[in-house]
Amino acid sequence: MPTTRIADVIVPEVFNPYVIQRTAELSALSQAGIISNNPELDRLASSGGRLINMPYWEDLSGDDEVLTDDGALTPGKITSGQDVAVLFMRGKAWSVNDLARALSGDDPMKAIGDLVADYWARRRQALLFSILKGVFASESMSGNLHDISGETGDTALISGATFLDAVQRMGDAKDRLTAVGMHSAVVTYLAKQDLIETKPDSEGKSTIKYFLGKRVIEDDGCPYDTSTKVCTTYLFGEGAIGLGNGAAPVPTETDRDSLAGDDILINRQHFVLHPRGVKWTDAIVAGSSPTNAEVELAANWQRVYENKNIRIVCFRHKIG
């Protein structure tokens, strides 16, 4: 009797773009505008090589001059810098047994598509929190770090006042910070003090949480030490993280193990996920692409933008 195989319902040219689009839709950081994707980053992620160079112009500097009738102005110059991102090359394979598929009575295409996209959304978010750990371990990022976790008593706790102190790390650019990533324990702690506000989304379907006007992204990927009550909360501005979706040589393919009765789906992704303004140094990488553990190393990151132009602040604090 004919049976439907994964190869019959998975069209690679359709499946991979669907997974990428659906992954973005499922990401709370993408929904909040923190992760921004654009065609230029997509192009760079597909241009070949494992390091992606992104040159930029430095801001103009120097004092102005007083005009006189017996002298000329002294020309200044504009200088350039270079941000560098790394290409992440990741993949995963799943098998579906004939008997399990027959007993489920479900639509295999819909199930596989939805579950694969949700898987990649979780994995990219986990990778981002590993990146942030490495970025803020770098001494060059100390200007964007506000750490009160070593204080005693209430001065170590997150509150409206201490949160504003963290926001002030951005100086007169603090209005660029629009969202905050928090562990669920922090959200609960603040909610008990009636400091979390909820609003319906634009369609009035679900509620969005806010803390002091910043959209709350609740994610247990944010570090939280249950023994010391030390938490790491991240403040973000729009577009703080750049995303480029590249093209793996064979993004999606299927295989068949006839003896075991298994259909196999293989999905590969090449992408850039980069905190804008913090250069990837590639100091410690063992393989062709960095692991989550390697991106957590301070030696692999170096700030190249001015502090206030990096739209991320790390706030370490305790909860009561």
PDB file of C-alpha atoms in Angstrom:
ATOM      1  CA  MET A   1       0.000   0.000   0.000  1.00  0.00           C
ATOM      2  CA  PRO A   2       1.422   3.429  -0.923  1.00  0.00           C
ATOM      3  CA  THR A   3       2.467   5.557   2.046  1.00  0.00           C
ATOM      4  CA  THR A   4       3.365   9.235   2.321  1.00  0.00           C
ATOM      5  CA  ARG A   5       7.053   9.762   2.926  1.00  0.00           C
ATOM      6  CA  ILE A   6       8.783  12.869   4.236  1.00  0.00           C
ATOM      7  CA  ALA A   7      10.338  13.194   0.783  1.00  0.00           C
ATOM      8  CA  ASP A   8       6.821  13.443  -0.668  1.00  0.00           C
ATOM      9  CA  VAL A   9       5.733  16.348   1.527  1.00  0.00           C
ATOM     10  CA  ILE A  10       8.990  18.236   2.140  1.00  0.00           C
ATOM     11  CA  VAL A  11       9.964  20.430  -0.819  1.00  0.00           C
ATOM     12  CA  PRO A  12      13.394  21.828   0.182  1.00  0.00           C
ATOM     13  CA  GLU A  13      13.029  25.033  -1.873  1.00  0.00           C
ATOM     14  CA  VAL A  14       9.798  25.799  -0.007  1.00  0.00           C
ATOM     15  CA  PHE A  15      10.578  24.258   3.373  1.00  0.00           C
ATOM     16  CA  ASN A  16      13.774  26.098   4.277  1.00  0.00           C
ATOM     17  CA  PRO A  17      12.459  29.661   3.648  1.00  0.00           C
ATOM     18  CA  TYR A  18       9.308  28.711   5.583  1.00  0.00           C
ATOM     19  CA  VAL A  19      11.366  27.526   8.567  1.00  0.00           C
ATOM     20  CA  ILE A  20      13.479  30.718   8.546  1.00  0.00           C
ATOM     21  CA  GLN A  21      10.412  32.965   8.375  1.00  0.00           C
ATOM     22  CA  ARG A  22       8.547  31.002  11.032  1.00  0.00           C
ATOM     23  CA  THR A  23      11.623  31.019  13.314  1.00  0.00           C
ATOM     24  CA  ALA A  24      11.614  34.828  13.288  1.00  0.00           C
ATOM     25  CA  GLU A  25       7.886  34.918  14.007  1.00  0.00           C
ATOM     26  CA  LEU A  26       8.381  32.708  17.072  1.00  0.00           C
ATOM     27  CA  SER A  27      11.293  34.740  18.495  1.00  0.00           C
ATOM     28  CA  ALA A  28      10.240  37.189  21.202  1.00  0.00           C
ATOM     29  CA  LEU A  29      13.416  39.196  20.540  1.00  0.00           C
ATOM     30  CA  SER A  30      12.510  39.545  16.870  1.00  0.00           C
ATOM     31  CA  GLN A  31       8.957  40.546  17.740  1.00  0.00           C
ATOM     32  CA  ALA A  32      10.308  43.290  20.016  1.00  0.00           C
ATOM     33  CA  GLY A  33      12.571  44.603  17.247  1.00  0.00           C
ATOM     34  CA  ILE A  34      15.772  43.716  19.113  1.00  0.00           C
ATOM     35  CA  ILE A  35      16.929  41.273  16.439  1.00  0.00           C
ATOM     36  CA  SER A  36      16.743  42.915  13.022  1.00  0.00           C
ATOM     37  CA  ASN A  37      17.178  41.155   9.708  1.00  0.00           C
ATOM     38  CA  ASN A  38      17.983  42.972   6.477  1.00  0.00           C
ATOM     39  CA  PRO A  39      18.959  42.008   2.910  1.00  0.00           C
ATOM     40  CA  GLU A  40      22.517  43.323   3.292  1.00  0.00           C
ATOM     41  CA  LEU A  41      23.222  40.994   6.228  1.00  0.00           C
ATOM     42  CA  ASP A  42      21.596  38.137   4.314  1.00  0.00           C
ATOM     43  CA  ARG A  43      23.958  38.880   1.412  1.00  0.00           C
ATOM     44  CA  LEU A  44      27.005  38.998   3.701  1.00  0.00           C
ATOM     45  CA  ALA A  45      25.975  35.711   5.343  1.00  0.00           C
ATOM     46  CA  SER A  46      25.898  34.097   1.870  1.00  0.00           C
ATOM     47  CA  SER A  47      29.041  35.720   0.461  1.00  0.00           C
ATOM     48  CA  GLY A  48      31.485  32.997   1.497  1.00  0.00           C
ATOM     49  CA  GLY A  49      34.056  32.817   4.272  1.00  0.00           C
ATOM     50  CA  ARG A  50      33.497  32.362   7.980  1.00  0.00           C
ATOM     51  CA  LEU A  51      34.289  35.952   9.024  1.00  0.00           C
ATOM     52  CA  ILE A  52      32.189  38.859   7.796  1.00  0.00           C
ATOM     53  CA  ASN A  53      33.826  42.299   7.706  1.00  0.00           C
ATOM     54  CA  MET A  54      31.546  45.294   8.213  1.00  0.00           C
ATOM     55  CA  PRO A  55      33.471  48.587   7.856  1.00  0.00           C
ATOM     56  CA  TYR A  56      31.968  51.796   9.223  1.00  0.00           C
ATOM     57  CA  TRP A  57      32.843  55.492   9.444  1.00  0.00           C
ATOM     58  CA  GLU A  58      33.852  56.941  12.788  1.00  0.00           C
ATOM     59  CA  ASP A  59      32.034  60.066  13.979  1.00  0.00           C
ATOM     60  CA  LEU A  60      33.594  63.474  13.286  1.00  0.00           C
ATOM     61  CA  SER A  61      35.697  64.867  16.132  1.00  0.00           C
ATOM     62  CA  GLY A  62      37.837  67.866  17.066  1.00  0.00           C
ATOM     63  CA  ASP A  63      37.052  71.442  18.156  1.00  0.00           C
ATOM     64  CA  ASP A  64      35.644  73.992  15.796  1.00  0.00           C
ATOM     65  CA  GLU A  65      37.812  76.993  14.836  1.00  0.00           C
ATOM     66  CA  VAL A  66      37.281  80.743  15.017  1.00  0.00           C
ATOM     67  CA  LEU A  67      37.146  82.338  11.575  1.00  0.00           C
ATOM     68  CA  THR A  68      39.713  85.066  10.853  1.00  0.00           C
ATOM     69  CA  ASP A  69      40.623  87.187   7.803  1.00  0.00           C
ATOM     70  CA  ASP A  70      44.309  86.279   7.879  1.00  0.00           C
ATOM     71  CA  GLY A  71      44.299  82.511   8.273  1.00  0.00           C
ATOM     72  CA  ALA A  72      42.890  79.301   6.833  1.00  0.00           C
ATOM     73  CA  LEU A  73      40.953  76.548   8.506  1.00  0.00           C
ATOM     74  CA  THR A  74      42.867  73.369   9.349  1.00  0.00           C
ATOM     75  CA  PRO A  75      41.264  70.434   7.524  1.00  0.00           C
ATOM     76  CA  GLY A  76      40.394  67.428   9.598  1.00  0.00           C
ATOM     77  CA  LYS A  77      39.721  63.921   8.366  1.00  0.00           C
ATOM     78  CA  ILE A  78      37.209  61.147   8.802  1.00  0.00           C
ATOM     79  CA  THR A  79      38.475  57.778   9.969  1.00  0.00           C
ATOM     80  CA  SER A  80      37.005  54.322   9.549  1.00  0.00           C
ATOM     81  CA  GLY A  81      36.719  51.262  11.733  1.00  0.00           C
ATOM     82  CA  GLN A  82      35.700  47.669  11.180  1.00  0.00           C
ATOM     83  CA  ASP A  83      33.164  45.495  12.902  1.00  0.00           C
ATOM     84  CA  VAL A  84      33.525  41.755  12.355  1.00  0.00           C
ATOM     85  CA  ALA A  85      30.872  39.054  12.654  1.00  0.00           C
ATOM     86  CA  VAL A  86      31.254  35.288  12.497  1.00  0.00           C
ATOM     87  CA  LEU A  87      29.184  32.888  10.430  1.00  0.00           C
ATOM     88  CA  PHE A  88      27.379  30.252  12.478  1.00  0.00           C
ATOM     89  CA  MET A  89      26.958  26.926  10.709  1.00  0.00           C
ATOM     90  CA  ARG A  90      24.530  24.656  12.502  1.00  0.00           C
ATOM     91  CA  GLY A  91      22.455  21.623  11.607  1.00  0.00           C
ATOM     92  CA  LYS A  92      20.101  19.023  13.041  1.00  0.00           C
ATOM     93  CA  ALA A  93      18.518  15.794  11.805  1.00  0.00           C
ATOM     94  CA  TRP A  94      15.277  14.081  12.858  1.00  0.00           C
ATOM     95  CA  SER A  95      13.845  10.688  11.974  1.00  0.00           C
ATOM     96  CA  VAL A  96      10.203   9.664  11.761  1.00  0.00           C
ATOM     97  CA  ASN A  97       9.246   6.003  12.001  1.00  0.00           C
ATOM     98  CA  ASP A  98       6.563   4.619   9.692  1.00  0.00           C
ATOM     99  CA  LEU A  99       4.576   3.068  12.537  1.00  0.00           C
ATOM    100  CA  ALA A 100       4.649   6.225  14.655  1.00  0.00           C
ATOM    101  CA  ARG A 101       3.436   8.267  11.697  1.00  0.00           C
ATOM    102  CA  ALA A 102       0.645   5.844  10.921  1.00  0.00           C
ATOM    103  CA  LEU A 103      -0.613   5.819  14.513  1.00  0.00           C
ATOM    104  CA  SER A 104      -0.486   9.614  14.914  1.00  0.00           C
ATOM    105  CA  GLY A 105      -3.014  10.341  12.185  1.00  0.00           C
ATOM    106  CA  ASP A 106      -1.602  13.852  11.813  1.00  0.00           C
ATOM    107  CA  ASP A 107      -0.378  15.993   8.917  1.00  0.00           C
ATOM    108  CA  PRO A 108       3.387  15.305   8.780  1.00  0.00           C
ATOM    109  CA  MET A 109       4.238  18.453   6.832  1.00  0.00           C
ATOM    110  CA  LYS A 110       2.522  20.766   9.307  1.00  0.00           C
ATOM    111  CA  ALA A 111       3.936  18.967  12.354  1.00  0.00           C
ATOM    112  CA  ILE A 112       7.498  18.871  11.055  1.00  0.00           C
ATOM    113  CA  GLY A 113       7.432  22.458   9.796  1.00  0.00           C
ATOM    114  CA  ASP A 114       6.077  23.929  13.017  1.00  0.00           C
ATOM    115  CA  LEU A 115       8.331  21.885  15.288  1.00  0.00           C
ATOM    116  CA  VAL A 116      11.526  22.544  13.314  1.00  0.00           C
ATOM    117  CA  ALA A 117      10.906  26.308  13.330  1.00  0.00           C
ATOM    118  CA  ASP A 118      10.196  26.297  17.055  1.00  0.00           C
ATOM    119  CA  TYR A 119      13.371  24.286  17.639  1.00  0.00           C
ATOM    120  CA  TRP A 120      15.516  26.801  15.741  1.00  0.00           C
ATOM    121  CA  ALA A 121      13.869  29.750  17.519  1.00  0.00           C
ATOM    122  CA  ARG A 122      14.882  28.233  20.868  1.00  0.00           C
ATOM    123  CA  ARG A 123      18.396  27.388  19.708  1.00  0.00           C
ATOM    124  CA  ARG A 124      19.063  30.859  18.279  1.00  0.00           C
ATOM    125  CA  GLN A 125      17.816  32.463  21.465  1.00  0.00           C
ATOM    126  CA  ALA A 126      20.092  30.182  23.530  1.00  0.00           C
ATOM    127  CA  LEU A 127      23.001  31.123  21.264  1.00  0.00           C
ATOM    128  CA  LEU A 128      22.243  34.824  21.733  1.00  0.00           C
ATOM    129  CA  PHE A 129      22.399  34.560  25.530  1.00  0.00           C
ATOM    130  CA  SER A 130      25.737  32.737  25.187  1.00  0.00           C
ATOM    131  CA  ILE A 131      26.945  35.582  22.955  1.00  0.00           C
ATOM    132  CA  LEU A 132      25.866  38.169  25.524  1.00  0.00           C
ATOM    133  CA  LYS A 133      27.703  36.276  28.260  1.00  0.00           C
ATOM    134  CA  GLY A 134      30.920  36.452  26.248  1.00  0.00           C
ATOM    135  CA  VAL A 135      30.419  40.072  25.191  1.00  0.00           C
ATOM    136  CA  PHE A 136      29.996  41.295  28.768  1.00  0.00           C
ATOM    137  CA  ALA A 137      32.884  39.182  30.008  1.00  0.00           C
ATOM    138  CA  SER A 138      35.092  41.372  27.793  1.00  0.00           C
ATOM    139  CA  GLU A 139      36.766  44.228  29.678  1.00  0.00           C
ATOM    140  CA  SER A 140      36.087  46.497  26.699  1.00  0.00           C
ATOM    141  CA  MET A 141      32.349  46.365  27.501  1.00  0.00           C
ATOM    142  CA  SER A 142      32.640  47.551  31.125  1.00  0.00           C
ATOM    143  CA  GLY A 143      31.080  50.894  30.184  1.00  0.00           C
ATOM    144  CA  ASN A 144      27.831  49.113  29.311  1.00  0.00           C
ATOM    145  CA  LEU A 145      27.788  47.029  32.491  1.00  0.00           C
ATOM    146  CA  HIS A 146      25.961  48.048  35.687  1.00  0.00           C
ATOM    147  CA  ASP A 147      26.686  45.535  38.463  1.00  0.00           C
ATOM    148  CA  ILE A 148      25.184  46.047  41.933  1.00  0.00           C
ATOM    149  CA  SER A 149      25.068  42.353  42.826  1.00  0.00           C
ATOM    150  CA  GLY A 150      27.966  42.758  45.248  1.00  0.00           C
ATOM    151  CA  GLU A 151      26.206  45.435  47.315  1.00  0.00           C
ATOM    152  CA  THR A 152      24.437  44.636  50.579  1.00  0.00           C
ATOM    153  CA  GLY A 153      20.795  44.889  51.543  1.00  0.00           C
ATOM    154  CA  ASP A 154      18.298  46.726  49.349  1.00  0.00           C
ATOM    155  CA  THR A 155      21.052  48.465  47.371  1.00  0.00           C
ATOM    156  CA  ALA A 156      21.727  45.151  45.611  1.00  0.00           C
ATOM    157  CA  LEU A 157      18.115  44.642  44.544  1.00  0.00           C
ATOM    158  CA  ILE A 158      16.458  45.543  41.285  1.00  0.00           C
ATOM    159  CA  SER A 159      14.012  48.405  41.731  1.00  0.00           C
ATOM    160  CA  GLY A 160      12.775  51.381  39.777  1.00  0.00           C
ATOM    161  CA  ALA A 161      15.719  53.472  41.018  1.00  0.00           C
ATOM    162  CA  THR A 162      18.471  50.911  40.414  1.00  0.00           C
ATOM    163  CA  PHE A 163      17.025  50.068  36.997  1.00  0.00           C
ATOM    164  CA  LEU A 164      17.209  53.752  36.019  1.00  0.00           C
ATOM    165  CA  ASP A 165      20.847  53.746  37.133  1.00  0.00           C
ATOM    166  CA  ALA A 166      21.457  50.911  34.665  1.00  0.00           C
ATOM    167  CA  VAL A 167      19.620  52.823  31.916  1.00  0.00           C
ATOM    168  CA  GLN A 168      21.851  55.827  32.627  1.00  0.00           C
ATOM    169  CA  ARG A 169      24.834  53.810  31.390  1.00  0.00           C
ATOM    170  CA  MET A 170      23.712  55.000  27.945  1.00  0.00           C
ATOM    171  CA  GLY A 171      23.891  58.659  29.002  1.00  0.00           C
ATOM    172  CA  ASP A 172      21.956  60.971  26.705  1.00  0.00           C
ATOM    173  CA  ALA A 173      21.304  58.029  24.372  1.00  0.00           C
ATOM    174  CA  LYS A 174      19.253  56.174  26.994  1.00  0.00           C
ATOM    175  CA  ASP A 175      15.998  56.664  25.065  1.00  0.00           C
ATOM    176  CA  ARG A 176      17.358  54.187  22.518  1.00  0.00           C
ATOM    177  CA  LEU A 177      16.734  51.398  25.040  1.00  0.00           C
ATOM    178  CA  THR A 178      13.262  50.047  24.353  1.00  0.00           C
ATOM    179  CA  ALA A 179      13.142  46.527  25.804  1.00  0.00           C
ATOM    180  CA  VAL A 180      14.467  44.477  28.680  1.00  0.00           C
ATOM    181  CA  GLY A 181      15.252  40.749  28.823  1.00  0.00           C
ATOM    182  CA  MET A 182      14.510  39.220  32.233  1.00  0.00           C
ATOM    183  CA  HIS A 183      14.446  35.814  33.868  1.00  0.00           C
ATOM    184  CA  SER A 184      10.916  34.809  34.849  1.00  0.00           C
ATOM    185  CA  ALA A 185      11.920  34.988  38.535  1.00  0.00           C
ATOM    186  CA  VAL A 186      12.751  38.691  38.097  1.00  0.00           C
ATOM    187  CA  VAL A 187       9.447  39.353  36.342  1.00  0.00           C
ATOM    188  CA  THR A 188       7.578  37.644  39.182  1.00  0.00           C
ATOM    189  CA  TYR A 189       9.546  39.593  41.808  1.00  0.00           C
ATOM    190  CA  LEU A 190       8.674  42.910  40.132  1.00  0.00           C
ATOM    191  CA  ALA A 191       5.045  41.868  39.559  1.00  0.00           C
ATOM    192  CA  LYS A 192       4.630  41.275  43.291  1.00  0.00           C
ATOM    193  CA  GLN A 193       5.530  44.944  43.740  1.00  0.00           C
ATOM    194  CA  ASP A 194       3.027  45.997  41.052  1.00  0.00           C
ATOM    195  CA  LEU A 195       5.870  47.231  38.866  1.00  0.00           C
ATOM    196  CA  ILE A 196       4.943  45.182  35.799  1.00  0.00           C
ATOM    197  CA  GLU A 197       2.373  46.753  33.496  1.00  0.00           C
ATOM    198  CA  THR A 198       0.489  44.756  30.866  1.00  0.00           C
ATOM    199  CA  LYS A 199      -1.001  46.078  27.645  1.00  0.00           C
ATOM    200  CA  PRO A 200      -2.793  44.342  24.759  1.00  0.00           C
ATOM    201  CA  ASP A 201      -0.916  43.999  21.491  1.00  0.00           C
ATOM    202  CA  SER A 202      -1.902  45.916  18.358  1.00  0.00           C
ATOM    203  CA  GLU A 203      -4.585  43.355  17.547  1.00  0.00           C
ATOM    204  CA  GLY A 204      -5.882  43.178  21.122  1.00  0.00           C
ATOM    205  CA  LYS A 205      -5.236  39.433  21.277  1.00  0.00           C
ATOM    206  CA  SER A 206      -2.420  38.989  23.788  1.00  0.00           C
ATOM    207  CA  THR A 207      -0.881  41.061  26.525  1.00  0.00           C
ATOM    208  CA  ILE A 208       2.598  42.549  26.425  1.00  0.00           C
ATOM    209  CA  LYS A 209       4.467  43.200  29.662  1.00  0.00           C
ATOM    210  CA  TYR A 210       6.288  46.472  30.373  1.00  0.00           C
ATOM    211  CA  PHE A 211       8.634  47.633  33.123  1.00  0.00           C
ATOM    212  CA  LEU A 212       9.142  51.395  33.407  1.00  0.00           C
ATOM    213  CA  GLY A 213       8.084  51.786  29.808  1.00  0.00           C
ATOM    214  CA  LYS A 214      10.402  49.068  28.458  1.00  0.00           C
ATOM    215  CA  ARG A 215       8.903  46.021  26.813  1.00  0.00           C
ATOM    216  CA  VAL A 216       9.659  42.907  28.864  1.00  0.00           C
ATOM    217  CA  ILE A 217      11.056  39.819  27.148  1.00  0.00           C
ATOM    218  CA  GLU A 218      10.646  37.026  29.684  1.00  0.00           C
ATOM    219  CA  ASP A 219      13.209  34.310  29.066  1.00  0.00           C
ATOM    220  CA  ASP A 220      14.849  31.878  31.465  1.00  0.00           C
ATOM    221  CA  GLY A 221      17.940  32.021  29.288  1.00  0.00           C
ATOM    222  CA  CYS A 222      18.842  35.142  31.266  1.00  0.00           C
ATOM    223  CA  PRO A 223      21.287  33.988  33.979  1.00  0.00           C
ATOM    224  CA  TYR A 224      19.871  33.487  37.476  1.00  0.00           C
ATOM    225  CA  ASP A 225      21.756  31.911  40.385  1.00  0.00           C
ATOM    226  CA  THR A 226      19.098  30.478  42.698  1.00  0.00           C
ATOM    227  CA  SER A 227      21.506  30.213  45.620  1.00  0.00           C
ATOM    228  CA  THR A 228      22.811  33.793  45.603  1.00  0.00           C
ATOM    229  CA  LYS A 229      19.716  35.351  43.953  1.00  0.00           C
ATOM    230  CA  VAL A 230      22.018  37.132  41.493  1.00  0.00           C
ATOM    231  CA  CYS A 231      20.318  37.812  38.174  1.00  0.00           C
ATOM    232  CA  THR A 232      21.505  39.196  34.863  1.00  0.00           C
ATOM    233  CA  THR A 233      19.033  41.448  33.091  1.00  0.00           C
ATOM    234  CA  TYR A 234      19.702  42.853  29.606  1.00  0.00           C
ATOM    235  CA  LEU A 235      18.455  46.189  28.287  1.00  0.00           C
ATOM    236  CA  PHE A 236      18.154  46.443  24.508  1.00  0.00           C
ATOM    237  CA  GLY A 237      17.591  49.061  21.853  1.00  0.00           C
ATOM    238  CA  GLU A 238      15.913  48.369  18.520  1.00  0.00           C
ATOM    239  CA  GLY A 239      18.229  46.626  16.072  1.00  0.00           C
ATOM    240  CA  ALA A 240      20.850  45.916  18.738  1.00  0.00           C
ATOM    241  CA  ILE A 241      21.386  42.437  17.257  1.00  0.00           C
ATOM    242  CA  GLY A 242      21.907  41.992  13.541  1.00  0.00           C
ATOM    243  CA  LEU A 243      20.629  38.821  11.860  1.00  0.00           C
ATOM    244  CA  GLY A 244      21.669  37.570   8.457  1.00  0.00           C
ATOM    245  CA  ASN A 245      20.282  34.350   7.017  1.00  0.00           C
ATOM    246  CA  GLY A 246      22.781  32.735   4.684  1.00  0.00           C
ATOM    247  CA  ALA A 247      22.472  29.776   2.376  1.00  0.00           C
ATOM    248  CA  ALA A 248      23.901  26.420   3.411  1.00  0.00           C
ATOM    249  CA  PRO A 249      25.072  24.364   0.386  1.00  0.00           C
ATOM    250  CA  VAL A 250      22.263  21.849   1.026  1.00  0.00           C
ATOM    251  CA  PRO A 251      19.890  23.481   3.552  1.00  0.00           C
ATOM    252  CA  THR A 252      17.272  20.730   3.607  1.00  0.00           C
ATOM    253  CA  GLU A 253      17.356  17.139   2.455  1.00  0.00           C
ATOM    254  CA  THR A 254      15.665  13.858   3.254  1.00  0.00           C
ATOM    255  CA  ASP A 255      16.921  10.298   3.564  1.00  0.00           C
ATOM    256  CA  ARG A 256      15.352   6.873   3.998  1.00  0.00           C
ATOM    257  CA  ASP A 257      16.437   3.949   6.192  1.00  0.00           C
ATOM    258  CA  SER A 258      14.219   1.276   4.665  1.00  0.00           C
ATOM    259  CA  LEU A 259      15.277  -1.545   6.996  1.00  0.00           C
ATOM    260  CA  ALA A 260      14.347   0.480  10.096  1.00  0.00           C
ATOM    261  CA  GLY A 261      11.294   2.043   8.488  1.00  0.00           C
ATOM    262  CA  ASP A 262      12.629   5.540   9.236  1.00  0.00           C
ATOM    263  CA  ASP A 263      12.376   8.695   7.183  1.00  0.00           C
ATOM    264  CA  ILE A 264      15.061  11.249   8.040  1.00  0.00           C
ATOM    265  CA  LEU A 265      14.854  15.016   7.725  1.00  0.00           C
ATOM    266  CA  ILE A 266      18.092  17.018   7.761  1.00  0.00           C
ATOM    267  CA  ASN A 267      18.041  20.793   8.195  1.00  0.00           C
ATOM    268  CA  ARG A 268      21.142  23.003   8.053  1.00  0.00           C
ATOM    269  CA  GLN A 269      21.438  26.722   8.680  1.00  0.00           C
ATOM    270  CA  HIS A 270      24.141  29.291   7.990  1.00  0.00           C
ATOM    271  CA  PHE A 271      23.478  32.598   9.719  1.00  0.00           C
ATOM    272  CA  VAL A 272      24.951  35.674  11.343  1.00  0.00           C
ATOM    273  CA  LEU A 273      23.754  36.701  14.807  1.00  0.00           C
ATOM    274  CA  HIS A 274      25.826  39.672  15.859  1.00  0.00           C
ATOM    275  CA  PRO A 275      25.729  42.371  18.571  1.00  0.00           C
ATOM    276  CA  ARG A 276      26.342  45.499  16.526  1.00  0.00           C
ATOM    277  CA  GLY A 277      29.539  47.286  17.447  1.00  0.00           C
ATOM    278  CA  VAL A 278      31.283  44.409  19.250  1.00  0.00           C
ATOM    279  CA  LYS A 279      33.855  42.773  16.983  1.00  0.00           C
ATOM    280  CA  TRP A 280      34.318  39.013  16.852  1.00  0.00           C
ATOM    281  CA  THR A 281      38.091  38.476  17.284  1.00  0.00           C
ATOM    282  CA  ASP A 282      38.153  34.744  16.442  1.00  0.00           C
ATOM    283  CA  ALA A 283      40.790  34.259  19.156  1.00  0.00           C
ATOM    284  CA  ILE A 284      39.672  30.848  20.425  1.00  0.00           C
ATOM    285  CA  VAL A 285      37.790  28.644  17.964  1.00  0.00           C
ATOM    286  CA  ALA A 286      38.655  24.976  17.521  1.00  0.00           C
ATOM    287  CA  GLY A 287      36.395  24.049  14.603  1.00  0.00           C
ATOM    288  CA  SER A 288      34.993  25.552  11.429  1.00  0.00           C
ATOM    289  CA  SER A 289      32.346  27.496  13.347  1.00  0.00           C
ATOM    290  CA  PRO A 290      32.221  28.557  17.014  1.00  0.00           C
ATOM    291  CA  THR A 291      30.273  26.575  19.589  1.00  0.00           C
ATOM    292  CA  ASN A 292      28.046  28.149  22.231  1.00  0.00           C
ATOM    293  CA  ALA A 293      30.823  27.565  24.783  1.00  0.00           C
ATOM    294  CA  GLU A 294      33.346  29.391  22.573  1.00  0.00           C
ATOM    295  CA  VAL A 295      31.163  32.461  22.075  1.00  0.00           C
ATOM    296  CA  GLU A 296      30.979  32.765  25.881  1.00  0.00           C
ATOM    297  CA  LEU A 297      34.740  33.460  26.033  1.00  0.00           C
ATOM    298  CA  ALA A 298      35.743  37.089  26.640  1.00  0.00           C
ATOM    299  CA  ALA A 299      38.794  36.747  24.386  1.00  0.00           C
ATOM    300  CA  ASN A 300      36.546  36.388  21.335  1.00  0.00           C
ATOM    301  CA  TRP A 301      34.951  39.856  21.686  1.00  0.00           C
ATOM    302  CA  GLN A 302      36.209  43.441  21.442  1.00  0.00           C
ATOM    303  CA  ARG A 303      34.120  46.622  21.473  1.00  0.00           C
ATOM    304  CA  VAL A 304      34.683  48.833  18.413  1.00  0.00           C
ATOM    305  CA  TYR A 305      31.746  51.287  18.606  1.00  0.00           C
ATOM    306  CA  GLU A 306      31.461  54.071  21.140  1.00  0.00           C
ATOM    307  CA  ASN A 307      29.720  52.692  24.250  1.00  0.00           C
ATOM    308  CA  LYS A 308      26.470  54.615  23.815  1.00  0.00           C
ATOM    309  CA  ASN A 309      26.196  53.428  20.200  1.00  0.00           C
ATOM    310  CA  ILE A 310      26.049  49.812  21.372  1.00  0.00           C
ATOM    311  CA  ARG A 311      22.377  49.406  22.167  1.00  0.00           C
ATOM    312  CA  ILE A 312      22.809  46.838  24.949  1.00  0.00           C
ATOM    313  CA  VAL A 313      23.320  47.278  28.696  1.00  0.00           C
ATOM    314  CA  CYS A 314      23.957  44.416  31.112  1.00  0.00           C
ATOM    315  CA  PHE A 315      22.437  44.865  34.593  1.00  0.00           C
ATOM    316  CA  ARG A 316      23.513  42.440  37.343  1.00  0.00           C
ATOM    317  CA  HIS A 317      21.448  42.574  40.514  1.00  0.00           C
ATOM    318  CA  LYS A 318      19.695  40.479  43.121  1.00  0.00           C
ATOM    319  CA  ILE A 319      16.045  39.806  43.866  1.00  0.00           C
ATOM    320  CA  GLY A 320      14.671  39.679  47.387  1.00  0.00           C
TER     321      GLY A 320
END
